[in-house]
PDB file of C-alpha atoms in Angstrom:
ATOM      1  CA  MET A   7     -96.994 -63.728  -6.006  1.00 52.00           C
ATOM      2  CA  SER A   8     -98.657 -60.290  -5.937  1.00 54.00           C
ATOM      3  CA  THR A   9     -98.648 -57.901  -2.991  1.00 54.00           C
ATOM      4  CA  LEU A  10    -102.345 -58.613  -2.339  1.00 51.00           C
ATOM      5  CA  GLN A  11    -101.758 -62.392  -2.261  1.00 53.00           C
ATOM      6  CA  LYS A  12     -98.821 -62.028   0.138  1.00 51.00           C
ATOM      7  CA  LYS A  13    -101.029 -60.020   2.486  1.00 50.00           C
ATOM      8  CA  TYR A  14    -103.546 -62.848   2.967  1.00 49.00           C
ATOM      9  CA  VAL A  15    -101.141 -65.829   2.993  1.00 51.00           C
ATOM     10  CA  GLN A  16    -100.978 -67.341   6.504  1.00 54.00           C
ATOM     11  CA  PRO A  17     -97.541 -68.415   7.720  1.00 53.00           C
ATOM     12  CA  THR A  18     -97.216 -72.212   8.041  1.00 52.00           C
ATOM     13  CA  ALA A  19     -96.987 -73.511  11.610  1.00 51.00           C
ATOM     14  CA  ALA A  20     -93.842 -75.360  12.585  1.00 52.00           C
ATOM     15  CA  ALA A  21     -94.270 -79.106  12.857  1.00 51.00           C
ATOM     16  CA  PRO A  22     -94.537 -80.222  16.491  1.00 56.00           C
ATOM     17  CA  SER A  23     -91.483 -81.976  17.854  1.00 62.00           C
ATOM     18  CA  ARG A  24     -91.532 -85.580  19.026  1.00 66.00           C
ATOM     19  CA  TRP A  25     -91.460 -84.467  22.665  1.00 68.00           C
ATOM     20  CA  GLN A  26     -94.420 -82.156  22.116  1.00 68.00           C
ATOM     21  CA  GLY A  27     -96.363 -85.033  20.545  1.00 70.00           C
ATOM     22  CA  TRP A  28     -95.609 -87.306  23.507  1.00 77.00           C
ATOM     23  CA  GLY A  29     -96.516 -84.509  25.918  1.00 75.00           C
ATOM     24  CA  LYS A  30     -99.917 -84.015  24.268  1.00 79.00           C
ATOM     25  CA  ALA A  31    -100.596 -87.763  24.282  1.00 77.00           C
ATOM     26  CA  LEU A  32     -99.580 -87.985  27.952  1.00 79.00           C
ATOM     27  CA  LEU A  33    -101.815 -85.045  28.849  1.00 81.00           C
ATOM     28  CA  LYS A  34    -104.735 -86.423  26.859  1.00 82.00           C
ATOM     29  CA  ASP A  35    -104.643 -89.877  28.485  1.00 82.00           C
ATOM     30  CA  ARG A  36    -103.266 -88.744  31.844  1.00 83.00           C
ATOM     31  CA  TRP A  37    -105.872 -90.610  33.895  1.00 87.00           C
ATOM     32  CA  LEU A  38    -105.156 -93.890  32.111  1.00 87.00           C
ATOM     33  CA  TYR A  39    -101.448 -93.497  32.817  1.00 86.00           C
ATOM     34  CA  PHE A  40    -102.263 -92.561  36.413  1.00 89.00           C
ATOM     35  CA  MET A  41    -104.231 -95.794  36.861  1.00 91.00           C
ATOM     36  CA  ALA A  42    -101.314 -97.744  35.370  1.00 89.00           C
ATOM     37  CA  LEU A  43     -98.861 -96.353  37.934  1.00 92.00           C
ATOM     38  CA  PRO A  44     -99.497 -99.033  40.636  1.00 92.00           C
ATOM     39  CA  GLY A  45     -98.860-101.809  38.122  1.00 91.00           C
ATOM     40  CA  LEU A  46     -95.716-100.115  36.836  1.00 92.00           C
ATOM     41  CA  ALA A  47     -94.506 -99.565  40.397  1.00 94.00           C
ATOM     42  CA  TYR A  48     -95.083-103.242  41.207  1.00 93.00           C
ATOM     43  CA  PHE A  49     -92.983-104.455  38.281  1.00 91.00           C
ATOM     44  CA  LEU A  50     -90.306-101.856  38.956  1.00 93.00           C
ATOM     45  CA  VAL A  51     -89.936-102.636  42.661  1.00 92.00           C
ATOM     46  CA  PHE A  52     -90.460-106.406  42.666  1.00 90.00           C
ATOM     47  CA  LYS A  53     -89.219-107.435  39.211  1.00 86.00           C
ATOM     48  CA  TYR A  54     -86.578-105.037  37.893  1.00 89.00           C
ATOM     49  CA  VAL A  55     -84.853-103.651  40.995  1.00 90.00           C
ATOM     50  CA  PRO A  56     -84.137-107.155  42.417  1.00 86.00           C
ATOM     51  CA  MET A  57     -82.337-108.038  39.170  1.00 87.00           C
ATOM     52  CA  TYR A  58     -79.401-106.056  40.533  1.00 87.00           C
ATOM     53  CA  GLY A  59     -78.877-108.909  42.983  1.00 86.00           C
ATOM     54  CA  LEU A  60     -78.066-111.305  40.118  1.00 87.00           C
ATOM     55  CA  ILE A  61     -74.453-110.237  40.370  1.00 90.00           C
ATOM     56  CA  MET A  62     -74.327-112.529  43.421  1.00 90.00           C
ATOM     57  CA  ALA A  63     -74.266-115.475  41.025  1.00 90.00           C
ATOM     58  CA  PHE A  64     -70.784-114.382  39.907  1.00 92.00           C
ATOM     59  CA  GLN A  65     -69.489-113.548  43.381  1.00 89.00           C
ATOM     60  CA  ASP A  66     -68.651-115.279  46.614  1.00 90.00           C
ATOM     61  CA  PHE A  67     -71.221-113.056  48.287  1.00 88.00           C
ATOM     62  CA  LYS A  68     -70.646-112.026  51.889  1.00 87.00           C
ATOM     63  CA  PRO A  69     -73.525-110.072  53.501  1.00 83.00           C
ATOM     64  CA  HIS A  70     -71.192-107.987  55.645  1.00 82.00           C
ATOM     65  CA  LEU A  71     -69.184-106.943  52.551  1.00 84.00           C
ATOM     66  CA  GLY A  72     -72.126-106.137  50.301  1.00 84.00           C
ATOM     67  CA  PHE A  73     -72.453-106.463  46.543  1.00 82.00           C
ATOM     68  CA  MET A  74     -69.543-104.268  45.530  1.00 84.00           C
ATOM     69  CA  ASP A  75     -66.889-105.578  47.930  1.00 84.00           C
ATOM     70  CA  SER A  76     -67.656-109.315  47.740  1.00 88.00           C
ATOM     71  CA  PRO A  77     -64.983-111.233  45.776  1.00 91.00           C
ATOM     72  CA  TRP A  78     -65.749-112.130  42.154  1.00 91.00           C
ATOM     73  CA  VAL A  79     -65.500-115.825  41.247  1.00 90.00           C
ATOM     74  CA  GLY A  80     -66.837-115.808  37.667  1.00 88.00           C
ATOM     75  CA  MET A  81     -68.611-119.030  36.620  1.00 91.00           C
ATOM     76  CA  LYS A  82     -67.569-121.025  39.685  1.00 92.00           C
ATOM     77  CA  HIS A  83     -71.095-121.555  41.028  1.00 92.00           C
ATOM     78  CA  PHE A  84     -72.477-122.536  37.624  1.00 93.00           C
ATOM     79  CA  GLU A  85     -69.714-125.099  37.193  1.00 92.00           C
ATOM     80  CA  ARG A  86     -70.476-126.505  40.631  1.00 92.00           C
ATOM     81  CA  PHE A  87     -74.205-126.678  39.877  1.00 92.00           C
ATOM     82  CA  PHE A  88     -73.775-128.481  36.548  1.00 92.00           C
ATOM     83  CA  SER A  89     -71.338-130.961  38.096  1.00 91.00           C
ATOM     84  CA  GLU A  90     -73.594-131.787  41.054  1.00 88.00           C
ATOM     85  CA  ASP A  91     -75.148-135.267  41.116  1.00 86.00           C
ATOM     86  CA  GLN A  92     -78.513-133.659  41.873  1.00 89.00           C
ATOM     87  CA  PHE A  93     -78.567-131.490  38.743  1.00 92.00           C
ATOM     88  CA  TRP A  94     -80.118-134.060  36.413  1.00 92.00           C
ATOM     89  CA  MET A  95     -82.545-135.206  39.106  1.00 92.00           C
ATOM     90  CA  LEU A  96     -83.713-131.612  39.611  1.00 92.00           C
ATOM     91  CA  PHE A  97     -83.896-130.940  35.884  1.00 92.00           C
ATOM     92  CA  ARG A  98     -85.853-134.146  35.257  1.00 93.00           C
ATOM     93  CA  ASN A  99     -88.356-133.509  38.050  1.00 93.00           C
ATOM     94  CA  THR A 100     -88.908-129.861  37.103  1.00 92.00           C
ATOM     95  CA  ALA A 101     -89.176-130.563  33.356  1.00 92.00           C
ATOM     96  CA  LEU A 102     -91.598-133.477  33.836  1.00 93.00           C
ATOM     97  CA  LEU A 103     -93.908-131.414  36.030  1.00 92.00           C
ATOM     98  CA  ALA A 104     -93.749-128.579  33.493  1.00 91.00           C
ATOM     99  CA  VAL A 105     -94.597-130.933  30.613  1.00 92.00           C
ATOM    100  CA  TYR A 106     -97.471-132.514  32.560  1.00 93.00           C
ATOM    101  CA  ASN A 107     -98.901-129.075  33.331  1.00 91.00           C
ATOM    102  CA  LEU A 108     -98.493-128.007  29.713  1.00 90.00           C
ATOM    103  CA  VAL A 109    -100.150-131.148  28.309  1.00 91.00           C
ATOM    104  CA  PHE A 110    -102.917-131.714  30.864  1.00 92.00           C
ATOM    105  CA  PHE A 111    -103.531-128.301  32.440  1.00 92.00           C
ATOM    106  CA  PHE A 112    -103.066-125.742  29.641  1.00 92.00           C
ATOM    107  CA  PRO A 113    -105.833-127.063  27.290  1.00 93.00           C
ATOM    108  CA  LEU A 114    -108.465-127.364  30.037  1.00 94.00           C
ATOM    109  CA  PRO A 115    -109.226-123.626  30.466  1.00 93.00           C
ATOM    110  CA  ILE A 116    -109.712-123.420  26.703  1.00 92.00           C
ATOM    111  CA  ILE A 117    -112.080-126.401  26.699  1.00 92.00           C
ATOM    112  CA  LEU A 118    -114.003-125.091  29.711  1.00 93.00           C
ATOM    113  CA  ALA A 119    -114.292-121.622  28.152  1.00 92.00           C
ATOM    114  CA  LEU A 120    -115.645-123.150  24.931  1.00 90.00           C
ATOM    115  CA  MET A 121    -118.182-125.179  26.913  1.00 91.00           C
ATOM    116  CA  LEU A 122    -119.308-122.145  28.911  1.00 90.00           C
ATOM    117  CA  ASN A 123    -119.585-120.118  25.718  1.00 87.00           C
ATOM    118  CA  GLU A 124    -122.123-122.633  24.391  1.00 85.00           C
ATOM    119  CA  VAL A 125    -124.395-122.286  27.440  1.00 86.00           C
ATOM    120  CA  ARG A 126    -127.400-120.180  26.522  1.00 83.00           C
ATOM    121  CA  LEU A 127    -129.035-119.965  29.971  1.00 88.00           C
ATOM    122  CA  GLU A 128    -127.273-116.873  31.318  1.00 86.00           C
ATOM    123  CA  ARG A 129    -128.117-117.448  34.994  1.00 90.00           C
ATOM    124  CA  TYR A 130    -126.763-121.002  34.943  1.00 90.00           C
ATOM    125  CA  LYS A 131    -123.649-119.846  33.074  1.00 89.00           C
ATOM    126  CA  ARG A 132    -122.863-117.208  35.704  1.00 90.00           C
ATOM    127  CA  PHE A 133    -123.412-119.721  38.503  1.00 92.00           C
ATOM    128  CA  VAL A 134    -120.954-122.196  36.963  1.00 91.00           C
ATOM    129  CA  GLN A 135    -118.404-119.435  36.332  1.00 91.00           C
ATOM    130  CA  THR A 136    -118.563-118.341  39.966  1.00 91.00           C
ATOM    131  CA  LEU A 137    -118.263-121.936  41.122  1.00 92.00           C
ATOM    132  CA  VAL A 138    -115.094-122.625  39.110  1.00 92.00           C
ATOM    133  CA  TYR A 139    -113.504-119.256  40.012  1.00 92.00           C
ATOM    134  CA  ILE A 140    -113.699-119.774  43.792  1.00 93.00           C
ATOM    135  CA  PRO A 141    -110.789-122.290  44.168  1.00 93.00           C
ATOM    136  CA  HIS A 142    -108.359-119.709  42.758  1.00 93.00           C
ATOM    137  CA  PHE A 143    -108.795-117.608  45.909  1.00 93.00           C
ATOM    138  CA  VAL A 144    -108.006-120.524  48.214  1.00 92.00           C
ATOM    139  CA  SER A 145    -104.372-120.619  49.376  1.00 93.00           C
ATOM    140  CA  TRP A 146    -102.162-123.600  48.594  1.00 93.00           C
ATOM    141  CA  VAL A 147    -102.000-124.416  52.303  1.00 93.00           C
ATOM    142  CA  VAL A 148    -105.767-124.926  52.366  1.00 94.00           C
ATOM    143  CA  VAL A 149    -105.762-126.839  49.060  1.00 93.00           C
ATOM    144  CA  VAL A 150    -103.094-129.266  50.250  1.00 92.00           C
ATOM    145  CA  GLY A 151    -104.934-129.616  53.556  1.00 92.00           C
ATOM    146  CA  ILE A 152    -108.177-130.513  51.748  1.00 92.00           C
ATOM    147  CA  PHE A 153    -106.426-133.110  49.623  1.00 91.00           C
ATOM    148  CA  TYR A 154    -104.687-134.494  52.690  1.00 91.00           C
ATOM    149  CA  ILE A 155    -108.032-134.982  54.444  1.00 91.00           C
ATOM    150  CA  LEU A 156    -109.499-136.654  51.350  1.00 91.00           C
ATOM    151  CA  PHE A 157    -106.586-138.922  50.421  1.00 91.00           C
ATOM    152  CA  THR A 158    -104.911-139.822  53.713  1.00 89.00           C
ATOM    153  CA  THR A 159    -104.926-143.499  54.671  1.00 86.00           C
ATOM    154  CA  GLU A 160    -106.048-142.562  58.193  1.00 86.00           C
ATOM    155  CA  GLY A 161    -109.751-142.017  57.579  1.00 84.00           C
ATOM    156  CA  GLY A 162    -109.551-140.204  54.227  1.00 86.00           C
ATOM    157  CA  ALA A 163    -112.820-140.332  52.287  1.00 89.00           C
ATOM    158  CA  VAL A 164    -111.194-141.587  49.073  1.00 90.00           C
ATOM    159  CA  ASN A 165    -109.246-144.345  50.789  1.00 89.00           C
ATOM    160  CA  GLU A 166    -112.240-145.388  52.867  1.00 90.00           C
ATOM    161  CA  LEU A 167    -114.241-145.762  49.659  1.00 91.00           C
ATOM    162  CA  LEU A 168    -111.408-147.764  48.059  1.00 90.00           C
ATOM    163  CA  PHE A 169    -111.221-149.992  51.133  1.00 89.00           C
ATOM    164  CA  MET A 170    -114.950-150.689  50.925  1.00 89.00           C
ATOM    165  CA  MET A 171    -114.639-151.605  47.213  1.00 89.00           C
ATOM    166  CA  THR A 172    -111.281-153.402  47.058  1.00 87.00           C
ATOM    167  CA  GLY A 173    -110.234-154.059  50.640  1.00 84.00           C
ATOM    168  CA  GLU A 174    -107.014-152.054  50.156  1.00 87.00           C
ATOM    169  CA  LYS A 175    -105.820-148.511  50.754  1.00 89.00           C
ATOM    170  CA  ILE A 176    -103.402-146.512  48.578  1.00 88.00           C
ATOM    171  CA  PRO A 177    -100.961-144.068  50.223  1.00 88.00           C
ATOM    172  CA  PHE A 178    -101.458-141.337  47.610  1.00 89.00           C
ATOM    173  CA  LEU A 179     -99.594-138.717  49.657  1.00 86.00           C
ATOM    174  CA  LEU A 180     -96.525-140.871  50.264  1.00 85.00           C
ATOM    175  CA  GLU A 181     -96.108-142.906  47.078  1.00 87.00           C
ATOM    176  CA  PRO A 182     -93.596-141.310  44.642  1.00 89.00           C
ATOM    177  CA  ASP A 183     -95.608-142.672  41.690  1.00 90.00           C
ATOM    178  CA  TRP A 184     -98.627-140.578  42.704  1.00 91.00           C
ATOM    179  CA  PHE A 185     -96.763-137.335  43.435  1.00 92.00           C
ATOM    180  CA  ARG A 186     -96.930-135.748  39.963  1.00 92.00           C
ATOM    181  CA  THR A 187    -100.547-136.841  39.510  1.00 92.00           C
ATOM    182  CA  MET A 188    -101.495-135.166  42.773  1.00 92.00           C
ATOM    183  CA  ILE A 189     -99.616-131.972  41.895  1.00 93.00           C
ATOM    184  CA  VAL A 190    -101.216-131.633  38.460  1.00 93.00           C
ATOM    185  CA  GLY A 191    -104.648-132.578  39.810  1.00 93.00           C
ATOM    186  CA  GLN A 192    -104.457-129.891  42.502  1.00 93.00           C
ATOM    187  CA  SER A 193    -103.328-127.287  39.950  1.00 93.00           C
ATOM    188  CA  ILE A 194    -106.241-128.185  37.696  1.00 93.00           C
ATOM    189  CA  TRP A 195    -108.771-127.994  40.521  1.00 93.00           C
ATOM    190  CA  LYS A 196    -107.470-124.652  41.756  1.00 93.00           C
ATOM    191  CA  GLU A 197    -106.621-122.708  38.593  1.00 92.00           C
ATOM    192  CA  VAL A 198    -108.507-124.099  35.585  1.00 93.00           C
ATOM    193  CA  GLY A 199    -111.616-121.973  36.255  1.00 91.00           C
ATOM    194  CA  TRP A 200    -109.603-118.784  36.695  1.00 92.00           C
ATOM    195  CA  GLY A 201    -107.748-119.504  33.450  1.00 90.00           C
ATOM    196  CA  THR A 202    -110.993-119.303  31.466  1.00 92.00           C
ATOM    197  CA  ILE A 203    -111.360-115.537  32.044  1.00 91.00           C
ATOM    198  CA  ILE A 204    -109.054-114.462  29.220  1.00 90.00           C
ATOM    199  CA  PHE A 205    -110.512-116.970  26.764  1.00 91.00           C
ATOM    200  CA  LEU A 206    -114.097-115.966  27.619  1.00 90.00           C
ATOM    201  CA  ALA A 207    -113.123-112.334  27.044  1.00 89.00           C
ATOM    202  CA  ALA A 208    -111.690-113.282  23.643  1.00 89.00           C
ATOM    203  CA  LEU A 209    -114.841-115.252  22.791  1.00 88.00           C
ATOM    204  CA  ALA A 210    -117.004-112.256  23.680  1.00 85.00           C
ATOM    205  CA  GLY A 211    -115.358-110.330  20.839  1.00 84.00           C
ATOM    206  CA  VAL A 212    -116.357-112.811  18.112  1.00 84.00           C
ATOM    207  CA  ASP A 213    -118.790-111.296  15.615  1.00 83.00           C
ATOM    208  CA  LEU A 214    -122.192-112.992  16.054  1.00 82.00           C
ATOM    209  CA  GLN A 215    -123.003-112.392  12.399  1.00 86.00           C
ATOM    210  CA  LEU A 216    -120.403-115.033  11.520  1.00 85.00           C
ATOM    211  CA  TYR A 217    -122.417-117.650  13.425  1.00 84.00           C
ATOM    212  CA  GLU A 218    -125.647-116.531  11.762  1.00 85.00           C
ATOM    213  CA  ALA A 219    -124.065-116.797   8.316  1.00 88.00           C
ATOM    214  CA  ALA A 220    -122.671-120.226   9.182  1.00 85.00           C
ATOM    215  CA  ARG A 221    -126.097-121.443  10.344  1.00 85.00           C
ATOM    216  CA  MET A 222    -127.665-120.209   7.124  1.00 85.00           C
ATOM    217  CA  ASP A 223    -125.084-122.262   5.234  1.00 82.00           C
ATOM    218  CA  GLY A 224    -126.080-125.349   7.219  1.00 84.00           C
ATOM    219  CA  ALA A 225    -123.135-125.477   9.629  1.00 83.00           C
ATOM    220  CA  GLY A 226    -123.813-127.224  12.920  1.00 83.00           C
ATOM    221  CA  ARG A 227    -122.338-126.477  16.343  1.00 82.00           C
ATOM    222  CA  TRP A 228    -119.142-128.460  15.735  1.00 85.00           C
ATOM    223  CA  ARG A 229    -118.432-126.782  12.382  1.00 86.00           C
ATOM    224  CA  GLN A 230    -119.065-123.358  13.891  1.00 85.00           C
ATOM    225  CA  LEU A 231    -116.670-124.228  16.713  1.00 85.00           C
ATOM    226  CA  TRP A 232    -113.961-125.454  14.346  1.00 86.00           C
ATOM    227  CA  HIS A 233    -114.225-122.785  11.646  1.00 85.00           C
ATOM    228  CA  ILE A 234    -115.263-119.678  13.630  1.00 86.00           C
ATOM    229  CA  THR A 235    -114.682-119.951  17.376  1.00 87.00           C
ATOM    230  CA  LEU A 236    -111.237-121.572  17.451  1.00 88.00           C
ATOM    231  CA  PRO A 237    -109.739-119.347  14.719  1.00 87.00           C
ATOM    232  CA  ALA A 238    -111.077-116.296  16.557  1.00 87.00           C
ATOM    233  CA  ILE A 239    -109.167-117.126  19.763  1.00 88.00           C
ATOM    234  CA  ARG A 240    -106.121-118.722  18.128  1.00 88.00           C
ATOM    235  CA  SER A 241    -103.922-115.667  18.627  1.00 88.00           C
ATOM    236  CA  THR A 242    -104.888-115.536  22.316  1.00 88.00           C
ATOM    237  CA  ILE A 243    -103.999-119.209  22.720  1.00 90.00           C
ATOM    238  CA  VAL A 244    -100.616-118.692  21.059  1.00 89.00           C
ATOM    239  CA  ILE A 245     -99.721-115.669  23.201  1.00 89.00           C
ATOM    240  CA  LEU A 246    -100.675-117.423  26.443  1.00 89.00           C
ATOM    241  CA  LEU A 247     -98.728-120.503  25.369  1.00 89.00           C
ATOM    242  CA  ILE A 248     -95.616-118.383  24.777  1.00 88.00           C
ATOM    243  CA  LEU A 249     -96.003-116.726  28.176  1.00 85.00           C
ATOM    244  CA  ARG A 250     -96.524-120.130  29.753  1.00 87.00           C
ATOM    245  CA  LEU A 251     -93.244-121.337  28.291  1.00 86.00           C
ATOM    246  CA  GLY A 252     -91.523-118.404  29.956  1.00 83.00           C
ATOM    247  CA  ASN A 253     -92.464-119.958  33.304  1.00 84.00           C
ATOM    248  CA  PHE A 254     -91.727-123.472  32.090  1.00 84.00           C
ATOM    249  CA  LEU A 255     -89.346-124.296  34.955  1.00 83.00           C
ATOM    250  CA  ASP A 256     -91.393-122.450  37.608  1.00 84.00           C
ATOM    251  CA  SER A 257     -93.083-125.313  39.411  1.00 82.00           C
ATOM    252  CA  GLY A 258     -94.500-123.178  42.214  1.00 83.00           C
ATOM    253  CA  PHE A 259     -92.434-123.294  45.398  1.00 88.00           C
ATOM    254  CA  GLU A 260     -95.250-123.181  47.953  1.00 90.00           C
ATOM    255  CA  HIS A 261     -97.276-125.925  46.275  1.00 91.00           C
ATOM    256  CA  ILE A 262     -94.356-128.328  45.862  1.00 92.00           C
ATOM    257  CA  PHE A 263     -92.881-127.583  49.283  1.00 92.00           C
ATOM    258  CA  LEU A 264     -96.159-128.407  51.036  1.00 91.00           C
ATOM    259  CA  MET A 265     -96.447-131.734  49.202  1.00 91.00           C
ATOM    260  CA  LEU A 266     -92.849-132.882  49.778  1.00 90.00           C
ATOM    261  CA  THR A 267     -92.189-135.760  52.150  1.00 87.00           C
ATOM    262  CA  PRO A 268     -89.035-137.818  52.750  1.00 87.00           C
ATOM    263  CA  THR A 269     -90.549-140.645  50.685  1.00 87.00           C
ATOM    264  CA  ASN A 270     -91.337-138.623  47.545  1.00 88.00           C
ATOM    265  CA  ARG A 271     -88.418-136.167  47.592  1.00 88.00           C
ATOM    266  CA  GLU A 272     -86.620-138.126  44.854  1.00 90.00           C
ATOM    267  CA  VAL A 273     -89.386-137.254  42.368  1.00 91.00           C
ATOM    268  CA  GLY A 274     -90.611-134.027  43.997  1.00 90.00           C
ATOM    269  CA  GLU A 275     -87.467-131.951  44.541  1.00 92.00           C
ATOM    270  CA  VAL A 276     -87.409-129.152  41.942  1.00 92.00           C
ATOM    271  CA  PHE A 277     -85.303-126.053  41.285  1.00 92.00           C
ATOM    272  CA  ASP A 278     -87.547-123.823  43.414  1.00 91.00           C
ATOM    273  CA  THR A 279     -87.319-125.971  46.546  1.00 92.00           C
ATOM    274  CA  TYR A 280     -83.600-126.570  45.940  1.00 92.00           C
ATOM    275  CA  VAL A 281     -82.958-122.815  45.832  1.00 91.00           C
ATOM    276  CA  TYR A 282     -84.884-122.416  49.096  1.00 91.00           C
ATOM    277  CA  VAL A 283     -82.867-125.126  50.843  1.00 90.00           C
ATOM    278  CA  LYS A 284     -79.483-123.932  49.598  1.00 90.00           C
ATOM    279  CA  GLY A 285     -80.143-120.199  49.842  1.00 88.00           C
ATOM    280  CA  LEU A 286     -82.275-119.624  52.925  1.00 86.00           C
ATOM    281  CA  THR A 287     -81.681-122.642  55.142  1.00 88.00           C
ATOM    282  CA  GLN A 288     -77.974-123.138  54.359  1.00 88.00           C
ATOM    283  CA  GLY A 289     -77.003-119.537  53.554  1.00 86.00           C
ATOM    284  CA  GLN A 290     -75.398-120.303  50.160  1.00 89.00           C
ATOM    285  CA  PHE A 291     -76.687-117.100  48.572  1.00 90.00           C
ATOM    286  CA  SER A 292     -74.370-116.978  45.558  1.00 91.00           C
ATOM    287  CA  TYR A 293     -74.919-120.617  44.663  1.00 93.00           C
ATOM    288  CA  SER A 294     -78.720-120.347  44.924  1.00 92.00           C
ATOM    289  CA  ALA A 295     -78.620-117.138  42.839  1.00 91.00           C
ATOM    290  CA  ALA A 296     -76.728-119.044  40.133  1.00 92.00           C
ATOM    291  CA  VAL A 297     -79.395-121.784  40.138  1.00 92.00           C
ATOM    292  CA  GLY A 298     -82.176-119.195  39.887  1.00 90.00           C
ATOM    293  CA  LEU A 299     -80.382-117.378  37.060  1.00 91.00           C
ATOM    294  CA  PHE A 300     -80.016-120.625  35.129  1.00 92.00           C
ATOM    295  CA  LYS A 301     -83.745-121.289  35.494  1.00 90.00           C
ATOM    296  CA  SER A 302     -84.606-117.785  34.289  1.00 88.00           C
ATOM    297  CA  ALA A 303     -82.225-118.070  31.337  1.00 90.00           C
ATOM    298  CA  VAL A 304     -83.942-121.280  30.206  1.00 89.00           C
ATOM    299  CA  GLY A 305     -87.315-119.521  30.377  1.00 87.00           C
ATOM    300  CA  LEU A 306     -86.002-116.583  28.328  1.00 88.00           C
ATOM    301  CA  VAL A 307     -84.664-118.913  25.632  1.00 91.00           C
ATOM    302  CA  LEU A 308     -87.988-120.760  25.479  1.00 88.00           C
ATOM    303  CA  VAL A 309     -89.954-117.512  25.134  1.00 88.00           C
ATOM    304  CA  LEU A 310     -87.709-116.189  22.355  1.00 89.00           C
ATOM    305  CA  SER A 311     -87.827-119.524  20.512  1.00 89.00           C
ATOM    306  CA  ALA A 312     -91.600-119.896  20.843  1.00 87.00           C
ATOM    307  CA  ASN A 313     -92.166-116.297  19.724  1.00 86.00           C
ATOM    308  CA  TRP A 314     -89.924-116.839  16.688  1.00 88.00           C
ATOM    309  CA  LEU A 315     -91.784-120.031  15.755  1.00 86.00           C
ATOM    310  CA  ALA A 316     -95.147-118.302  16.186  1.00 84.00           C
ATOM    311  CA  LYS A 317     -94.131-115.556  13.766  1.00 83.00           C
ATOM    312  CA  ARG A 318     -92.801-118.104  11.300  1.00 83.00           C
ATOM    313  CA  PHE A 319     -96.256-119.726  11.253  1.00 77.00           C
ATOM    314  CA  GLY A 320     -98.021-116.406  10.685  1.00 78.00           C
ATOM    315  CA  GLU A 321     -99.077-115.562  14.262  1.00 78.00           C
ATOM    316  CA  GLU A 322     -98.504-112.220  15.957  1.00 77.00           C
ATOM    317  CA  GLY A 323     -96.432-113.431  18.885  1.00 74.00           C
ATOM    318  CA  VAL A 324     -95.761-111.463  22.061  1.00 74.00           C
ATOM    319  CA  TYR A 325     -93.639-108.747  20.397  1.00 74.00           C
TER     320      TYR A 325
END
């Protein structure tokens, strides 16, 4: 290289380090990260920090001794839980409710979202959406109270109608055979409308030109639904199904607790209510922590298994 060329050659800048790249990205999107702080703080404070208390499951926890000074007992509480006569009753009740919710509740938001997506009158569509969203904001206490007023044998509208038609009344709120039906029915009434939000958002991203091309090829509404709409939201359905499996054994303490009576406890007692009774009312903190840890471990295994299966079948999965 000549002297003249060396004079005009610019020195190459050093490649930015990884930390500099992250710093620039953080500075560029600082307001987005700032808005995410409340959500991150929520998960940190209410989800991750309490995990420290899981060590109680392996201790004979004494509140006055604290976590570090309480005696360690290893797997004692797990062995007790698995040997209890109530274990299989609790597992059966919780698993059956989870399966009923998965089979009867999970598909309904998808079906409702597909039906709303086909409505062309925008004002009517918004009215129906608002109508089905409202029950989500009603507390479980109010929901159970409404169902009690409707289904009680002492002047309930449903039973009065049955009495007029058949001359008999059915104790829906007391009969063990009706307990799971009532639980699933209340969940559907309260949450199915709210569950459509994600699916409607996914449907809004479908390219309208695909429908126009399908109509030009002679495809009707059903063929467009089967070949365009459902494939477009398939990944969303799979991800929500995987996340749902993570809460497979979470029956919802408040809902179940409000519906429990001495007559239906044999079919209504689940892990959540059992943990409440043993932990808070009887003070068996270590034992109830072991039960809760078992429930969480089952959910983790289900999520990992479902995610692995989803990837094996060509879906994206959660991670």
